[in-house]
Amino acid sequence: LFCSTTSRGSSMKAAVLIQRWYRRYMARLEMRRRYTWNIFQSIEYAGEQDQLQLSSFFTFMLDNFTQLNGNGPDLISQLLDPVVDPWLDRETCYNLIHVPESYTGPRLSFPLSVADTNALLSAFKDQQTLHARYVLQLLYETKKLLKQMPNIVHLSTSYYKEITICGDLHGRLDDLLLIFYKNGLPSAETPYVFNGDFVDRGKKSVEVVILLFAFLLLYPDYMHLNRGNHEDHIMNLRYGFTKEVMQKYKTHGREILQLFQDVFSLLPIATVIDGKILIVHGGISDQTDLDFLSSIERHKVSGINQLWPPGVRKNNFLHIHRQLSSFFVLVNTFICFTLEQIVDILWSDPKIQDGCSPNTFRGGGCYFGPDVTQRLLLQHGLQLLIRSHECKQEGYEFCHNGKVITIFSASNYYEEGSNRGAYVKLGRELVPRFYQYQVSRTTRKLTLTQRVRAAEGSALRALKEKLFSFYICTRLASGRVSVCEWALVLESVLRLDLPWRTLRPHLARLAPDGSLEYQSCFEDMGPGIPLPQVTPNLAETLFRYRTDIEIIFNIIDKDHSGLISIEEFRQTWRLFSAHLGVAIDDSAIDDLARSIDFNKDGSIDFTEFLEAFRVVHKLDSKDQQLHEKMDGEKRTG
Amino acid sequence: MAENSKSAEATVLNTKILKKLKGAFQAFDTKSDNTVDIKEIGTIFYSLGFFPTQADLQKFTSEVEDERSGYIHWDRFLPAMTKVLLEDKFPPIADELLLQAFEVLDIEKRGYLKPEELTNYMTKEGEPFTQEEMDEMLTAFTDEEKKHIYYKDVIPHLTLERKM
């Protein structure tokens, strides 16, 4: 190949060859990065789908509580922690909370001054926690302020030079501090709009949201917050904010969470700049009506427990607002429409083709096409839609012919090096300018290879964890299954749209006969867990509801102590069986309650709770015995 | 008869390959609407084991792009790729040649290349690298201590057939 007449010719050929090989190498790396990205996204969205499915369970419970004997109605009201109207003032006795001398954190004084926000910034950089008394007071003041705000906030660049718009932060304090460092703190010269999803997933949601609210109180004219789909107490139960609050505030956590719930539901849902640029967290739908949205009472949508599955418009929200029950039909229709409108704003994603379809990926909101965007912008004389809600590798992305911008501000969202964060600035001419960044734990520059490898490892681990919990709930008799079956089962139960056959080599070994060794998947995951005896059908159903069970447990466990009482357990089991459509008599439940190994004071912890749902089922244990008998016969026969 | 067996053979070939093509395509179908960005075509080709030149890629792209939308739809991608496969248009390059290639550039036969030398070749000859590509290559393959590129060590990385 290289025996060319000129040495120049042969060096050129050599160069071309090396270049092609290198490009191929980089392409393969990019491929792996893509797969990894898909894994992360699938897991994330599947989780959110489960979340919205839980809401249908709640709706079912609401519909059917009268059919349950015993303390049905009380349990329901207990479970749902229902709508104490956030407009009303909860009793907040923050001034009765004593702050000890030994507390070295910030002592805020209201109304807040720059000294207070500076104190908060230093404290959080030093890993300090703000005392519960000040958190409560801050939230109380924030609530008062938000009540005065409209649903859609209108801003004008004639008062500012440039407005900075940031996307999802998800509890990433480092990213927020980096933005403030690069772009400046909120002030008259540097106004901000934060477009939702301040909490959940990241470990410093409390600090992030406290800072945002503090600046909001300090500069209500220069600091603007939109509600995101994670500013929702049901989402917080699932995605970590509730846990974080309870861990940091053991005594006053519940009170704090109640106030957060109120504050979240009072956040504005949209911001408009110069009547030309619309900023919402998720997106829009073909039903979005900005005038209608301006007029509704947004605080009535406290959380997605008021939802129903996409594509099904139910008219059964009688129980949610009892005071409206006398206007049943009319008001119900109105409420349904209101909820839909808000959900669309907080949950929708743009798509490439025209049209508007239900967002089955997320389980709520819509996929909206360029024509929907065009129509809405035209209708209201707007020129641009800025939204967040989706992680982008570069921190931002245009779509719909430049009419939609997605802005995402949590860098390394999935893994170190997975993506940049970004914010966008708009001046008077309303031309967007983007600023990207990436928080890094290491100062050394990582190569693409290293980053891909790290992200890949992380994704596979996350996937294995999913498989592991699936495995706990199901067990196939022989531990061997064909690759095809394995892929089918995973697709249907986990509902993760991933290339399972391609991923197989990383997840499980093949036996010499070509079948898949199920257990090989979990060899590096720790000591063997004894497997329960369940048949596939119940097991699948249980797995599907596993996270529901966890959330239900957390809801019943009012003080978040990790324990519930036997009586509460009995009620929940009855409810759950009713939902699954499984008949079960009281004596069986009592047997179960007695057979669980709980501690002396009659409490159950979550592991025992899950065990109960898994182990007992009269029919199933019979089936299992039958199967084992048949297997035995097969082997000997 | 011969016709039938030929088409049958082609069908069998297609089913296995089809899955592979579909997999590669779907990895870049971020909106799940059966389209991929044309910028990703090179990556898809390489991941399937082909070695097109930049010129080859441009030609392919212009033939299958959806009316200059910047996207390629699966329906046009598949037949074009099948053709590429059956005609073996971009055959792989043997990895032994890679070693020879480096040796040609290593005029003094030292066993390594200096970063400036490699940069000179890669950015000025053949189908030149962009600055970004060059930076990434140097970061990845330059020995930390000696600041040289020991190509014999680099080659296994480039040619490793990792399944994913």
PDB file of C-alpha atoms in Angstrom, chain A residues 29-134:
ATOM      1  CA  LEU A  29     -16.899   5.746  21.385  1.00  0.00           C
ATOM      2  CA  GLU A  30     -19.734   8.053  20.483  1.00  0.00           C
ATOM      3  CA  MET A  31     -21.922   5.033  19.920  1.00  0.00           C
ATOM      4  CA  ARG A  32     -21.229   3.794  23.422  1.00  0.00           C
ATOM      5  CA  ARG A  33     -21.958   7.228  24.791  1.00  0.00           C
ATOM      6  CA  ARG A  34     -25.294   7.176  23.023  1.00  0.00           C
ATOM      7  CA  TYR A  35     -26.253   3.820  24.407  1.00  0.00           C
ATOM      8  CA  THR A  36     -25.314   4.977  27.860  1.00  0.00           C
ATOM      9  CA  TRP A  37     -27.362   8.126  27.458  1.00  0.00           C
ATOM     10  CA  ASN A  38     -30.364   6.083  26.328  1.00  0.00           C
ATOM     11  CA  ILE A  39     -30.078   3.908  29.385  1.00  0.00           C
ATOM     12  CA  PHE A  40     -30.101   6.869  31.728  1.00  0.00           C
ATOM     13  CA  GLN A  41     -32.992   8.536  29.991  1.00  0.00           C
ATOM     14  CA  SER A  42     -35.066   5.389  29.802  1.00  0.00           C
ATOM     15  CA  ILE A  43     -34.666   4.702  33.475  1.00  0.00           C
ATOM     16  CA  GLU A  44     -35.534   8.279  34.296  1.00  0.00           C
ATOM     17  CA  TYR A  45     -38.673   8.394  32.210  1.00  0.00           C
ATOM     18  CA  ALA A  46     -39.831   4.939  33.204  1.00  0.00           C
ATOM     19  CA  GLY A  47     -39.639   6.142  36.772  1.00  0.00           C
ATOM     20  CA  GLU A  48     -41.813   9.109  35.993  1.00  0.00           C
ATOM     21  CA  GLN A  49     -44.296   6.890  34.239  1.00  0.00           C
ATOM     22  CA  ASP A  50     -44.628   4.780  37.344  1.00  0.00           C
ATOM     23  CA  GLN A  51     -45.260   7.951  39.231  1.00  0.00           C
ATOM     24  CA  LEU A  52     -48.228   8.940  37.183  1.00  0.00           C
ATOM     25  CA  GLN A  53     -49.537   5.443  37.296  1.00  0.00           C
ATOM     26  CA  LEU A  54     -49.621   5.724  41.048  1.00  0.00           C
ATOM     27  CA  SER A  55     -52.038   8.563  40.675  1.00  0.00           C
ATOM     28  CA  SER A  56     -54.492   6.246  38.981  1.00  0.00           C
ATOM     29  CA  PHE A  57     -54.276   4.062  42.057  1.00  0.00           C
ATOM     30  CA  PHE A  58     -55.190   7.016  44.217  1.00  0.00           C
ATOM     31  CA  THR A  59     -58.103   7.809  41.959  1.00  0.00           C
ATOM     32  CA  PHE A  60     -59.254   4.238  42.260  1.00  0.00           C
ATOM     33  CA  MET A  61     -59.084   4.509  46.007  1.00  0.00           C
ATOM     34  CA  LEU A  62     -61.114   7.682  45.951  1.00  0.00           C
ATOM     35  CA  ASP A  63     -63.739   6.068  43.767  1.00  0.00           C
ATOM     36  CA  ASN A  64     -64.070   3.025  45.902  1.00  0.00           C
ATOM     37  CA  PHE A  65     -63.526   3.944  49.494  1.00  0.00           C
ATOM     38  CA  THR A  66     -67.180   3.489  50.340  1.00  0.00           C
ATOM     39  CA  GLN A  67     -66.925  -0.174  49.464  1.00  0.00           C
ATOM     40  CA  LEU A  68     -64.400  -0.897  52.138  1.00  0.00           C
ATOM     41  CA  ASN A  69     -65.503  -1.903  55.593  1.00  0.00           C
ATOM     42  CA  GLY A  70     -64.055  -0.507  58.750  1.00  0.00           C
ATOM     43  CA  ASN A  71     -62.283   2.780  58.863  1.00  0.00           C
ATOM     44  CA  GLY A  72     -62.215   3.249  55.111  1.00  0.00           C
ATOM     45  CA  PRO A  73     -62.907   6.964  54.813  1.00  0.00           C
ATOM     46  CA  ASP A  74     -60.554   7.916  57.625  1.00  0.00           C
ATOM     47  CA  LEU A  75     -57.738   5.972  56.082  1.00  0.00           C
ATOM     48  CA  ILE A  76     -58.282   7.637  52.754  1.00  0.00           C
ATOM     49  CA  SER A  77     -58.181  11.087  54.197  1.00  0.00           C
ATOM     50  CA  GLN A  78     -55.155  10.066  56.179  1.00  0.00           C
ATOM     51  CA  LEU A  79     -53.441   8.638  53.143  1.00  0.00           C
ATOM     52  CA  LEU A  80     -54.017  11.539  50.852  1.00  0.00           C
ATOM     53  CA  ASP A  81     -53.169  14.295  53.262  1.00  0.00           C
ATOM     54  CA  PRO A  82     -55.692  16.266  51.371  1.00  0.00           C
ATOM     55  CA  VAL A  83     -56.015  19.708  50.391  1.00  0.00           C
ATOM     56  CA  VAL A  84     -55.911  22.001  53.271  1.00  0.00           C
ATOM     57  CA  ASP A  85     -56.270  24.975  51.044  1.00  0.00           C
ATOM     58  CA  PRO A  86     -52.772  26.484  50.803  1.00  0.00           C
ATOM     59  CA  TRP A  87     -54.384  29.859  50.599  1.00  0.00           C
ATOM     60  CA  LEU A  88     -55.344  29.523  54.241  1.00  0.00           C
ATOM     61  CA  ASP A  89     -52.647  30.113  56.783  1.00  0.00           C
ATOM     62  CA  ARG A  90     -51.292  27.065  58.428  1.00  0.00           C
ATOM     63  CA  GLU A  91     -50.242  27.498  61.986  1.00  0.00           C
ATOM     64  CA  THR A  92     -46.617  28.389  61.736  1.00  0.00           C
ATOM     65  CA  CYS A  93     -45.164  29.017  65.109  1.00  0.00           C
ATOM     66  CA  TYR A  94     -41.632  29.491  63.903  1.00  0.00           C
ATOM     67  CA  ASN A  95     -41.069  32.236  66.448  1.00  0.00           C
ATOM     68  CA  LEU A  96     -41.610  29.698  69.186  1.00  0.00           C
ATOM     69  CA  ILE A  97     -38.707  27.595  67.981  1.00  0.00           C
ATOM     70  CA  HIS A  98     -35.635  28.175  70.079  1.00  0.00           C
ATOM     71  CA  VAL A  99     -32.323  28.636  68.318  1.00  0.00           C
ATOM     72  CA  PRO A 100     -29.507  27.545  70.609  1.00  0.00           C
ATOM     73  CA  GLU A 101     -26.417  29.669  71.317  1.00  0.00           C
ATOM     74  CA  SER A 102     -24.287  26.905  69.854  1.00  0.00           C
ATOM     75  CA  TYR A 103     -25.822  27.363  66.406  1.00  0.00           C
ATOM     76  CA  THR A 104     -23.224  29.000  64.200  1.00  0.00           C
ATOM     77  CA  GLY A 105     -25.210  29.196  60.991  1.00  0.00           C
ATOM     78  CA  PRO A 106     -26.915  32.243  59.500  1.00  0.00           C
ATOM     79  CA  ARG A 107     -29.469  34.035  61.658  1.00  0.00           C
ATOM     80  CA  LEU A 108     -31.778  35.653  59.181  1.00  0.00           C
ATOM     81  CA  SER A 109     -33.670  38.839  59.889  1.00  0.00           C
ATOM     82  CA  PHE A 110     -36.744  39.756  57.912  1.00  0.00           C
ATOM     83  CA  PRO A 111     -37.145  41.628  55.653  1.00  0.00           C
ATOM     84  CA  LEU A 112     -34.002  40.094  54.196  1.00  0.00           C
ATOM     85  CA  SER A 113     -30.975  42.155  53.272  1.00  0.00           C
ATOM     86  CA  VAL A 114     -27.876  41.468  51.172  1.00  0.00           C
ATOM     87  CA  ALA A 115     -26.081  40.534  54.378  1.00  0.00           C
ATOM     88  CA  ASP A 116     -28.539  37.674  54.839  1.00  0.00           C
ATOM     89  CA  THR A 117     -28.148  36.273  51.331  1.00  0.00           C
ATOM     90  CA  ASN A 118     -24.365  36.556  51.607  1.00  0.00           C
ATOM     91  CA  ALA A 119     -24.499  34.724  54.911  1.00  0.00           C
ATOM     92  CA  LEU A 120     -26.537  31.958  53.301  1.00  0.00           C
ATOM     93  CA  LEU A 121     -24.103  31.654  50.401  1.00  0.00           C
ATOM     94  CA  SER A 122     -21.087  31.330  52.701  1.00  0.00           C
ATOM     95  CA  ALA A 123     -22.869  28.952  55.024  1.00  0.00           C
ATOM     96  CA  PHE A 124     -23.892  26.601  52.232  1.00  0.00           C
ATOM     97  CA  LYS A 125     -20.431  26.687  50.690  1.00  0.00           C
ATOM     98  CA  ASP A 126     -19.179  25.580  54.102  1.00  0.00           C
ATOM     99  CA  GLN A 127     -21.667  22.718  54.237  1.00  0.00           C
ATOM    100  CA  GLN A 128     -23.711  24.291  57.015  1.00  0.00           C
ATOM    101  CA  THR A 129     -27.433  23.785  57.445  1.00  0.00           C
ATOM    102  CA  LEU A 130     -29.874  26.609  58.021  1.00  0.00           C
ATOM    103  CA  HIS A 131     -31.774  26.254  61.294  1.00  0.00           C
ATOM    104  CA  ALA A 132     -35.357  25.019  61.001  1.00  0.00           C
ATOM    105  CA  ARG A 133     -36.711  28.181  62.568  1.00  0.00           C
ATOM    106  CA  TYR A 134     -35.309  30.303  59.753  1.00  0.00           C
TER     107      TYR A 134
END
